[in-house]
Short mmCIF file of C-alpha atoms in Angstrom, two decimals:
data_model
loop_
_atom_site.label_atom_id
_atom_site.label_comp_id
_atom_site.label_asym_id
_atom_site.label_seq_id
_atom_site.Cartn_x
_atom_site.Cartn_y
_atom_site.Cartn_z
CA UNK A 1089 -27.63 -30.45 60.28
CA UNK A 1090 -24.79 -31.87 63.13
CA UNK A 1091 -22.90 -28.74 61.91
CA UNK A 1092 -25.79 -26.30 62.38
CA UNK A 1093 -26.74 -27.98 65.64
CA UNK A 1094 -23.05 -27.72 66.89
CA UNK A 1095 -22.61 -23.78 65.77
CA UNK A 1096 -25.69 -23.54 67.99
CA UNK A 1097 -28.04 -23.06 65.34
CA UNK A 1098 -31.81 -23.61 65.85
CA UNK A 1099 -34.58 -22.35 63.78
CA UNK A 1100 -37.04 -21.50 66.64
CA UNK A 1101 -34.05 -19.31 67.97
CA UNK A 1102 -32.85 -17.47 64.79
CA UNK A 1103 -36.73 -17.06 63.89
CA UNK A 1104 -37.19 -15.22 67.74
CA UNK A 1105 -34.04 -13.40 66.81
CA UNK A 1106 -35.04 -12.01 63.58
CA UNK A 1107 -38.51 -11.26 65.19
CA UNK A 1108 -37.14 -9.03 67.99
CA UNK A 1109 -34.78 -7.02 65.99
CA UNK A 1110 -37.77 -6.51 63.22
CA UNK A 1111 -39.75 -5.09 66.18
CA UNK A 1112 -36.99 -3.14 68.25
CA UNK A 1113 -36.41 -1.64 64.22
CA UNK A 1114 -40.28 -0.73 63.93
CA UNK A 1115 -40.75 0.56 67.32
CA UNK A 1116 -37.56 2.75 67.48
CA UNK A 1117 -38.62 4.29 64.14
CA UNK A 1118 -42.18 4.95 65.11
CA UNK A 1119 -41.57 5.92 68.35
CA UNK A 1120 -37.96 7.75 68.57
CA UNK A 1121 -36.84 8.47 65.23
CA UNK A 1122 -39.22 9.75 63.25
CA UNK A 1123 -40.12 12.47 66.12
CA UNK A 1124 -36.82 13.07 67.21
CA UNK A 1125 -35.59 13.78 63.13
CA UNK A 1126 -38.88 15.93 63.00
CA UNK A 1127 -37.62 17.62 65.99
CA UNK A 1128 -34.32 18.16 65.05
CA UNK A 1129 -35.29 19.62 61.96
CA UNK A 1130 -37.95 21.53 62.90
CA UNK A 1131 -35.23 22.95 65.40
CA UNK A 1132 -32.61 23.83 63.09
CA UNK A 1133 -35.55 25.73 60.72
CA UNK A 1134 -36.07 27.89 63.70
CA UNK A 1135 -32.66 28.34 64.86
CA UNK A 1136 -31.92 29.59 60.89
CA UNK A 1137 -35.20 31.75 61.56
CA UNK A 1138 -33.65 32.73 64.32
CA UNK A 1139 -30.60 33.78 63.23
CA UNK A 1140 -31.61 35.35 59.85
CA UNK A 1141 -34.47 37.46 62.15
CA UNK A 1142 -31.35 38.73 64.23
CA UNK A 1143 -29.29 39.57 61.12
CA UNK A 1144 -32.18 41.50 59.55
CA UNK A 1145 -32.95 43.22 63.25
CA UNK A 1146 -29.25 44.47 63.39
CA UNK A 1147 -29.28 45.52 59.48
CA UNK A 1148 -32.63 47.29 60.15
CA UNK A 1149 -31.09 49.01 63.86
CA UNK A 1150 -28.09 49.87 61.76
CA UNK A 1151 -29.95 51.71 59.55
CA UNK A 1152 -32.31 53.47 61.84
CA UNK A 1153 -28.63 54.61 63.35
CA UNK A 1154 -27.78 56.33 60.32
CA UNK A 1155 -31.10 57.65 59.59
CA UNK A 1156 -30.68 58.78 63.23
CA UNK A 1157 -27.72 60.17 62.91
CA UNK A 1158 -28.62 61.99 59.54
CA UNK A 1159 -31.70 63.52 61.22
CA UNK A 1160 -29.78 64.45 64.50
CA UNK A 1161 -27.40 66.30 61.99
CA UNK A 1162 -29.98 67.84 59.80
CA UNK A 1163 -32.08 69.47 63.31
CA UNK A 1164 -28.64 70.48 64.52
CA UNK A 1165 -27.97 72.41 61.55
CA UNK A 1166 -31.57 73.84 61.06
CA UNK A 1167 -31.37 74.98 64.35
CA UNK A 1168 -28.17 76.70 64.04
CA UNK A 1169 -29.63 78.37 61.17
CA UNK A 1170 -32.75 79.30 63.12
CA UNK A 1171 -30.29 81.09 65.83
CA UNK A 1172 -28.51 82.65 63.51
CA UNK A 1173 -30.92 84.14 61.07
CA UNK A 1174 -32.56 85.02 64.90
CA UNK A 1175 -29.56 87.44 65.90
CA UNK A 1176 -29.20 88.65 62.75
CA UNK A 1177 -33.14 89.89 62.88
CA UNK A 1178 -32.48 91.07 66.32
CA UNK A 1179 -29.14 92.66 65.21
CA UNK A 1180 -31.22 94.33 62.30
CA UNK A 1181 -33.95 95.46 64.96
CA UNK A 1182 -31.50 96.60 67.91
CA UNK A 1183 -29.95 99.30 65.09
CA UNK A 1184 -33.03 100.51 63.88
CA UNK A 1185 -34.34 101.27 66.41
CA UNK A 1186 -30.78 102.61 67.90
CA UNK A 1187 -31.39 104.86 64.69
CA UNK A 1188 -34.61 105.64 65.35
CA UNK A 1189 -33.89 106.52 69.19
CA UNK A 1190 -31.16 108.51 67.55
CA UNK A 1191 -33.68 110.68 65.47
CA UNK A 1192 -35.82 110.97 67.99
CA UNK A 1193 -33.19 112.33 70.31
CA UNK A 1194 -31.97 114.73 67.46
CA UNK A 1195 -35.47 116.22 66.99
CA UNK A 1196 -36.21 116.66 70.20
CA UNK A 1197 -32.86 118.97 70.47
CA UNK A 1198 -33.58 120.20 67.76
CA UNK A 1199 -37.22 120.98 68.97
CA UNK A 1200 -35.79 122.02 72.06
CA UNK A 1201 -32.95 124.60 70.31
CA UNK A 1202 -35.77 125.87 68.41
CA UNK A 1203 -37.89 126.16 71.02
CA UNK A 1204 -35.36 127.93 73.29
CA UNK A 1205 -34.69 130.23 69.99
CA UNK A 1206 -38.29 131.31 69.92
CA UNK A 1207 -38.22 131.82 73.69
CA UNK A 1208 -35.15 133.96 73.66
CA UNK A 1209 -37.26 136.06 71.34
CA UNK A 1210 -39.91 136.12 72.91
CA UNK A 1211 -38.09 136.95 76.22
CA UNK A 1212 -35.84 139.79 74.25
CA UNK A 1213 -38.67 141.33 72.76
CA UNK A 1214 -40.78 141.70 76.12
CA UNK A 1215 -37.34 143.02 77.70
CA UNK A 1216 -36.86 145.58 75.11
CA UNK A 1217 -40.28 146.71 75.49
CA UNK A 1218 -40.35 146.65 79.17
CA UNK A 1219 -37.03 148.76 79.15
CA UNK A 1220 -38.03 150.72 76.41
CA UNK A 1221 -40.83 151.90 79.46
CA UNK A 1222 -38.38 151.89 81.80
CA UNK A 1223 -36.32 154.52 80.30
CA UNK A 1224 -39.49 156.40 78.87
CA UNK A 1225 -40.66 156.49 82.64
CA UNK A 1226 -37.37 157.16 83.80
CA UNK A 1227 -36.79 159.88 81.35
CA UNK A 1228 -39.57 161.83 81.97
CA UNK A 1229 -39.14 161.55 85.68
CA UNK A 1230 -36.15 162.72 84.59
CA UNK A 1231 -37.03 165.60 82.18
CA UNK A 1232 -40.08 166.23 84.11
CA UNK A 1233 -41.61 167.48 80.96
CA UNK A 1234 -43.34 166.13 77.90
CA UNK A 1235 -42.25 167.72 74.93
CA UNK A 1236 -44.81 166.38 72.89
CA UNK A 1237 -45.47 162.88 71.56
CA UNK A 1238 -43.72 162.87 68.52
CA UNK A 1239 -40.51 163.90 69.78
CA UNK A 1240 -40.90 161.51 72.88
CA UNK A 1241 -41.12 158.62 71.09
CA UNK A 1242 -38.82 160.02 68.66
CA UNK A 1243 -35.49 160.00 71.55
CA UNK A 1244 -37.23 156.73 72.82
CA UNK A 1245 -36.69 154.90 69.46
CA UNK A 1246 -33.71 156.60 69.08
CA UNK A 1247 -31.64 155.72 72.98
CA UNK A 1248 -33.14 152.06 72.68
CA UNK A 1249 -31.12 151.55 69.08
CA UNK B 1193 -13.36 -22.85 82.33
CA UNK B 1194 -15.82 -24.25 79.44
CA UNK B 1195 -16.51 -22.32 76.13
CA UNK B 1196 -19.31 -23.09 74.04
CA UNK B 1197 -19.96 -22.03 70.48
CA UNK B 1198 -23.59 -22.67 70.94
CA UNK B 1199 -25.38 -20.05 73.42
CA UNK B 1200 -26.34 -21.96 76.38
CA UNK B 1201 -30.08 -22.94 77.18
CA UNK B 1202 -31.51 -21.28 80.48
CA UNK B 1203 -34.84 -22.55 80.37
CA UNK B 1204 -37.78 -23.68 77.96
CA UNK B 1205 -40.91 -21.47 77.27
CA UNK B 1206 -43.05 -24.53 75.90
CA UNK B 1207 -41.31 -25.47 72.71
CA UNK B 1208 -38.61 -23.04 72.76
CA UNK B 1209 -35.61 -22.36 74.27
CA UNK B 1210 -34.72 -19.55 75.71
CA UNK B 1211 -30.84 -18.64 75.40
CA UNK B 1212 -28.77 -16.57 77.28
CA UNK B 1213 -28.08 -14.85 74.29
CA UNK B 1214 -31.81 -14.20 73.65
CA UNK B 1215 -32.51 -12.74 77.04
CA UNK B 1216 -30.26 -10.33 76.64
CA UNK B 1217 -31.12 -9.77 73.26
CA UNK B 1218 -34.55 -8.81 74.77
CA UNK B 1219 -33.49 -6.81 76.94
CA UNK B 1220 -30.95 -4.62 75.21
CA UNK B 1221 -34.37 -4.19 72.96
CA UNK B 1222 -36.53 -3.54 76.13
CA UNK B 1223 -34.19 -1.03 77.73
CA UNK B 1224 -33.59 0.98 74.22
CA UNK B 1225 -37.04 1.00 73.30
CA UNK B 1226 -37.50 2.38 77.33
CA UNK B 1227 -34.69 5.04 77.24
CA UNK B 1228 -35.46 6.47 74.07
CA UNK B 1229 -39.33 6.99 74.60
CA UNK B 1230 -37.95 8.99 77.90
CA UNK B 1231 -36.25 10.92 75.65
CA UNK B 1232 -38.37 11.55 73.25
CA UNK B 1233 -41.51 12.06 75.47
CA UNK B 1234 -39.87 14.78 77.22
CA UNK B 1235 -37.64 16.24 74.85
CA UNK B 1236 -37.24 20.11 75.18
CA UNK B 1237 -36.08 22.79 72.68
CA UNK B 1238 -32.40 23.39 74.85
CA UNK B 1239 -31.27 19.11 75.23
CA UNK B 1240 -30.27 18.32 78.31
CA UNK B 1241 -28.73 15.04 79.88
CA UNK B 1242 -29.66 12.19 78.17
CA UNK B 1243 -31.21 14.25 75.33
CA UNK B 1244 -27.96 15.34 74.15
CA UNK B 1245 -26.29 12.03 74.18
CA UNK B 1246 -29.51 10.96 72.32
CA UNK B 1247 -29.48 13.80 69.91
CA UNK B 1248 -25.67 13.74 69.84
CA UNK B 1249 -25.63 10.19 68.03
CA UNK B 1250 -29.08 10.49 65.72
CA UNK B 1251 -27.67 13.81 64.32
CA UNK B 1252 -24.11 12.07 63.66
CA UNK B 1253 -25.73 8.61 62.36
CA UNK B 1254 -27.53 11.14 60.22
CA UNK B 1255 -25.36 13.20 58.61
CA UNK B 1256 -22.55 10.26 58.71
CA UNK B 1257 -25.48 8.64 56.06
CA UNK B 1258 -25.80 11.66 54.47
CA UNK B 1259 -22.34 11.71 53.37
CA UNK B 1260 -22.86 8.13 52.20
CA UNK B 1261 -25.84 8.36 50.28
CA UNK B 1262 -25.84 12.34 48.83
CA UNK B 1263 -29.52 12.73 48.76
CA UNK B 1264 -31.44 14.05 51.96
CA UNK B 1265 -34.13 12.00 51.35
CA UNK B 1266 -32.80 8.95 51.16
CA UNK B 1267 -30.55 9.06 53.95
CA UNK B 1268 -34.01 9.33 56.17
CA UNK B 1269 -35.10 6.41 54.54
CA UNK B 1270 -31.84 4.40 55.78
CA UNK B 1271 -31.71 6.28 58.72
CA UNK B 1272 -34.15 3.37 60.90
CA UNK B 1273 -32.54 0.35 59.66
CA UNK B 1274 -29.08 1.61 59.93
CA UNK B 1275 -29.83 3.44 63.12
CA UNK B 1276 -31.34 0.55 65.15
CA UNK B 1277 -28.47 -1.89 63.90
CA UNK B 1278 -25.35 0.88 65.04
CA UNK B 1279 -27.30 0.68 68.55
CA UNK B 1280 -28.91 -2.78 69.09
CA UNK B 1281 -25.18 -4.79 67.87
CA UNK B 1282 -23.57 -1.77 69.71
CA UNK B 1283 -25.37 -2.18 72.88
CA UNK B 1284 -25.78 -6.19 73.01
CA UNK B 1285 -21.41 -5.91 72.47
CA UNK B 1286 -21.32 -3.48 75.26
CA UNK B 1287 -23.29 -5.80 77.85
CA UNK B 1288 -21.12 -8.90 76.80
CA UNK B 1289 -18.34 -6.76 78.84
CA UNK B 1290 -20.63 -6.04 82.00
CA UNK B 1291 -18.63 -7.51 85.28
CA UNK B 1292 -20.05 -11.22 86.00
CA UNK B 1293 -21.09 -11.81 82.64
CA UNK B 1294 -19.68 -14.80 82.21
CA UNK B 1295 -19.89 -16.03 86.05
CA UNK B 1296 -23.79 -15.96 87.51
CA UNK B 1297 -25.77 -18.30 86.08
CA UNK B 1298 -27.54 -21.47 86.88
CA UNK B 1299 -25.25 -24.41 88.38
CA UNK B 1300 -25.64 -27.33 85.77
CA UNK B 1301 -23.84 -30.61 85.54
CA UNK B 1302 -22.20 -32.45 83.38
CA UNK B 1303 -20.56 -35.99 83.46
CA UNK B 1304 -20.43 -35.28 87.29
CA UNK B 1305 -18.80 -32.03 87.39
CA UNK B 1306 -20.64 -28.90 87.84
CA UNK B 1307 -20.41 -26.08 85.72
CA UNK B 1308 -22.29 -22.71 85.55
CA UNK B 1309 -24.70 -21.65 82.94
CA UNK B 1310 -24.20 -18.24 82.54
CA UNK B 1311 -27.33 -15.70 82.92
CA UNK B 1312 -25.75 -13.33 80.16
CA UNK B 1313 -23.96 -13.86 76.79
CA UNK B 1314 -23.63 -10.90 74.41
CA UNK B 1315 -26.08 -11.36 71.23
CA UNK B 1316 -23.53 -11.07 69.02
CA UNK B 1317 -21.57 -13.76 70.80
CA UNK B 1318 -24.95 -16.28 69.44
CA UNK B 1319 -24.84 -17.13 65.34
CA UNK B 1320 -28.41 -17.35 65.43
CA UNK B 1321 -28.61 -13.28 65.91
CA UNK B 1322 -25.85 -12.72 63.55
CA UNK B 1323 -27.09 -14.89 60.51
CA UNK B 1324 -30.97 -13.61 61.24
CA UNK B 1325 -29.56 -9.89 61.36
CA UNK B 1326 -27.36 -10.36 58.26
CA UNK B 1327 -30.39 -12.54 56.36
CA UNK B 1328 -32.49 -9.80 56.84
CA UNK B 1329 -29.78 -6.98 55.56
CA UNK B 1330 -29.18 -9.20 52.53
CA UNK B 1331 -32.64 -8.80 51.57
CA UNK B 1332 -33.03 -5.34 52.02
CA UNK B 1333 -30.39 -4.49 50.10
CA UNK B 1334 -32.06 -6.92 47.33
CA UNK B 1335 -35.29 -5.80 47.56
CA UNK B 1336 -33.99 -1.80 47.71
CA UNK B 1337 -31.87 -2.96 44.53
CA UNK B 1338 -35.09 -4.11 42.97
CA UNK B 1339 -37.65 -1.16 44.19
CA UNK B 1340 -35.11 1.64 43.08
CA UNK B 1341 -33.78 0.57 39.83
CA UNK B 1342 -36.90 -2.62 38.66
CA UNK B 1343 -36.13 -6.42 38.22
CA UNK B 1344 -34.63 -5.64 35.17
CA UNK B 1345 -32.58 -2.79 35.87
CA UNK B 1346 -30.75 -4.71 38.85
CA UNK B 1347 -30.63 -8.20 37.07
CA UNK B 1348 -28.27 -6.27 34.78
CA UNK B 1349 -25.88 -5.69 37.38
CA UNK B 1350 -25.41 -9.67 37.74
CA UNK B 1351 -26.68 -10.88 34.38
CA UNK B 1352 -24.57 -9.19 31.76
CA UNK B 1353 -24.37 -10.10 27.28
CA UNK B 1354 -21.40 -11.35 26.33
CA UNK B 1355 -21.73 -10.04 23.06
CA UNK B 1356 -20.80 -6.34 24.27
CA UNK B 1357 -17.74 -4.68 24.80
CA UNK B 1358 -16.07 -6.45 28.13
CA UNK B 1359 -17.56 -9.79 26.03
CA UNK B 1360 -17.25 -12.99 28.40
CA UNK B 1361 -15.17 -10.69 31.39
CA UNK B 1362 -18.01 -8.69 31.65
CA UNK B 1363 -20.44 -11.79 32.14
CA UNK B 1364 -18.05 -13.54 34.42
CA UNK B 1365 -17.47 -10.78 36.73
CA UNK B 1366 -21.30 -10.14 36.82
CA UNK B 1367 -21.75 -13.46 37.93
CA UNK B 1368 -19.08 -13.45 40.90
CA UNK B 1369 -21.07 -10.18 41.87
CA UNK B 1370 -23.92 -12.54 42.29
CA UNK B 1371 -22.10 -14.74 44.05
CA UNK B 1372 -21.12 -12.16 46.17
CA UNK B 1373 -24.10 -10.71 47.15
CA UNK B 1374 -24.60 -14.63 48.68
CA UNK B 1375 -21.26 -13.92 50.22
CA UNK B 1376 -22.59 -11.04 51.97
CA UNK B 1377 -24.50 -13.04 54.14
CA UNK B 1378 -22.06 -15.33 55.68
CA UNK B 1379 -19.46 -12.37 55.68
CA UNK B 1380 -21.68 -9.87 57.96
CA UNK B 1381 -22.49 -12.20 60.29
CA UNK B 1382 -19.21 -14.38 60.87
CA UNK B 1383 -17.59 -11.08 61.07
CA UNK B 1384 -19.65 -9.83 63.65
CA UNK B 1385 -20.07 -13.46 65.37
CA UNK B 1386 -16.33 -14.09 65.07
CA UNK B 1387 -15.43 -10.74 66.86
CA UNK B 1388 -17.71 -10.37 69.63
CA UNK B 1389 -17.05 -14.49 70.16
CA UNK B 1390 -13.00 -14.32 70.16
CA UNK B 1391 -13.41 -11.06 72.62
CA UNK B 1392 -15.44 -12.79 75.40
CA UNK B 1393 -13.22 -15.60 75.09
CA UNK B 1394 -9.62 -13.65 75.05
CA UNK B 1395 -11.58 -12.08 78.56
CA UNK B 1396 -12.29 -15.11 80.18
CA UNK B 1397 -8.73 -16.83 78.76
CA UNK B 1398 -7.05 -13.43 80.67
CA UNK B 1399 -9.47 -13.43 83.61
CA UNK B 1400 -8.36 -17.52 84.11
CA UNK B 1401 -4.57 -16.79 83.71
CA UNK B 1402 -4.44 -13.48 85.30
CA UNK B 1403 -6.92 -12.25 87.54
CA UNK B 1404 -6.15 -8.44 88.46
CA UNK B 1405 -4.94 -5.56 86.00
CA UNK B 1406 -3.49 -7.17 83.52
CA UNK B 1407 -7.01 -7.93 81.51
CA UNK B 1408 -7.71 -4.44 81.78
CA UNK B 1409 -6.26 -3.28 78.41
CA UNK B 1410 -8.04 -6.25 76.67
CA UNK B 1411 -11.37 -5.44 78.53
CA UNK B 1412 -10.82 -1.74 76.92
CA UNK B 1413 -9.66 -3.30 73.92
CA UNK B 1414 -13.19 -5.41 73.64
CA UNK B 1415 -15.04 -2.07 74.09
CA UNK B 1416 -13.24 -1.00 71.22
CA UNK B 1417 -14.31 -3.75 69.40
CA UNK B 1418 -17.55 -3.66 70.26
CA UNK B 1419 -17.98 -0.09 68.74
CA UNK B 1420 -15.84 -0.79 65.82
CA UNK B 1421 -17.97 -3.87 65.07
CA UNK B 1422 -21.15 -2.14 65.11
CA UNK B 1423 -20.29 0.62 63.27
CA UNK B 1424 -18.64 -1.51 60.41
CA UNK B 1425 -22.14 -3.31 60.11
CA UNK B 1426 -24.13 -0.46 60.12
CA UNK B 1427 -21.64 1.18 57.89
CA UNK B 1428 -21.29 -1.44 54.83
CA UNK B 1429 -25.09 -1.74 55.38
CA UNK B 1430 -25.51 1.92 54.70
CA UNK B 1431 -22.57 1.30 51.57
CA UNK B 1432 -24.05 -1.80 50.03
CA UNK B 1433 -28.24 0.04 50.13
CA UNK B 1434 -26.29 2.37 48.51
CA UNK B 1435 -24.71 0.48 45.61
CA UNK B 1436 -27.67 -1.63 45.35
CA UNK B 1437 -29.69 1.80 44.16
CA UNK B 1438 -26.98 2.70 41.65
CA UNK B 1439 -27.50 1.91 38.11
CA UNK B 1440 -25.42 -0.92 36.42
CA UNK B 1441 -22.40 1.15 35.04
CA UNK B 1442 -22.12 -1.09 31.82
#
């Protein structure tokens, strides 16, 4: 007991010891660990969230990129095909109806040639008659006598050949 | 210049004396139990300050236990006890190194010569901290021994047959484990005693002998000591819970 006593040793003091650290242990795990660990992990769940959420975002954007990219191609492409099957119809349309204009044009010359053709006729046959007159009257202003009608039209028919 | 083993008395509170050692014991308690409710009251999803420093050593105490013990579980279990001895022997070192620790205290004399009592002593510097703390490991590590693995599971560990295979080697050296779970005791908490002790007095011996610079590199050699102390208690703590929970490997 000298011993103990020397070293300092007294039971009120190593019982007020023990007591305080027993408390500081219970209140620091009621009070600051336990929330703070709860805390922490609670944190690090959502930062995992977190991260996982932004990996599965930029998988997800990546892939709208190529479906993007696939669609951008796939308009591109129908609408090239739209154009051209476009100025091929228009192509097809501008020559027929360069053709049609064409036959149009030729039967209206040839309407016109045939037209002209029967005119000429037309136009010969009232000059022959008219001259055919013209010399009758001129001929028998000439002759100044009939000889009779059968022999009249006779030299008519026959100086109009 | 006088050194006592003994903490010194500052006053009595009725029956019992209140040591230097014991103030500051309750106040390193005080001012943890104060700084880390700040924290933790107003703790925010992005630390800052304090909270990092805070989070910065219960994330390291906690995965340096995980390491130790493998199992999630149980490291959370340890996690209190070991915590709150890594900061409370920390801490009560630390203030043993405080300017003036040794110097303001109550005049006091003795055989006509007057002396001061200092205010502050580190609670590690007082054996009656160290043998309560180390009591109280001791027989948590027994009683952990017993919970995980039953009375007769751990008596196996210290009482072995000597009609097996080690025969009378194996019984001897189960009984010198005994003995050295006793051992324990004295061990943690003359280490811890002896350290903190030897520091304050290699500072005062310096601060007698030499009074500017040159205690410097013992000064940062205490706070060295301070840490390392704390963290070897906490740490064969931690080692011993664990070895107390493994089965006897006979």
């Amino acid at each position: 007991m000298e011993a103990l006593s020397n070293l300092g040793i007294d039971w009120k003091l190593f019982l007020a010891q023990a007591v305080n650290f027993l408390i500081l242990l219970f209140v620091l795990r009621r009070y600051a660990y336990q929330p703070m660990l709860d805390f922490l992990e609670k944190r690090t769940a959502r930062i995992e969230q977190g991260l996982k959420d932004a990996q599965s975002a930029q998988v997800k954007l990546s892939e709208m990129e190529a479906k993007e990219k696939a669609i951008l191609a796939e308009a591109h492409t129908e609408a090239r095909n739209i154009i051209a099957t476009a100025e091929e119809s228009a192509k097809k349309r501008d020559s027929e109806r360069e053709k049609e204009t064409e036959a149009k044009v030729e039967r209206l010359l040839e309407e016109a040639t045939v037209k002209i053709r029967e005119e000429k006729n037309t136009v010969m046959a009232e000059a022959k008659k008219e001259i055919g007159e013209l010399i009758i009257l001129s001929v028998e202003k000439i002759l100044r006598e009939k000889i009779d009608a059968t022999k009249d039209e006779n030299l008519i028919k026959e100086m109009v050949k | 210049m006088e050194i006592s083993i003994a903490a010194e008395k500052l006053f009595m509170l009725g029956t019992f004396p209140v040591t230097n050692s014991f103030l500051i014991a309750f106040l390193v308690s005080f001012g943890l139990i104060v700084v880390t409710r700040f924290v933790v009251q107003r703790k925010e999803l992005i630390p800052r300050g304090l909270q990092n420093i805070f989070e910065l050593i219960v994330e390291g105490l906690l995965s340096f236990i995980e390491s130790v013990t493998e199992d999630k579980a149980q490291a959370r279990k340890y996690f209190p006890l070991i915590a709150t001895i890594f900061l409370f022997v920390l801490f009560s070192n630390w203030v043993g190194l405080l300017p003036g620790m040794g110097t303001i205290g109550l005049a006091h004399s003795v055989d006509g010569h007057t002396t001061i009592v200092p205010f502050l002593r580190s609670t590690s510097a007082d054996l009656n901290f160290t043998l309560a703390l180390s009591l109280m490991v001791v027989l948590t590590i027994q009683f952990t021994g017993i919970a995980t693995l039953g009375l007769f599971g751990y008596g196996k560990k210290f009482f072995v047959s000597p009609l097996h295979k080690p025969y009378v080697l194996g019984t001897v050296v189960g009984l010198l484990e005994l003995v050295s779970e006793f051992a324990k005791f004295l061990s943690f908490s003359f280490r811890l005693f002896g350290n903190i002790f030897a520091g304050e007095i290699l500072l005062i011996v310096m601060l007698h002998l030499v009074p500017y610079f040159i205690p410097l590199p013992f000064l940062f050699l205490e706070v060295f000591v301070g840490f390392i102390q704390a963290a070897v208690f906490a740490m064969l703590t931690l080692v011993f819970l664990k070895m107390a929970t493994l089965p006897a490997e006979h």
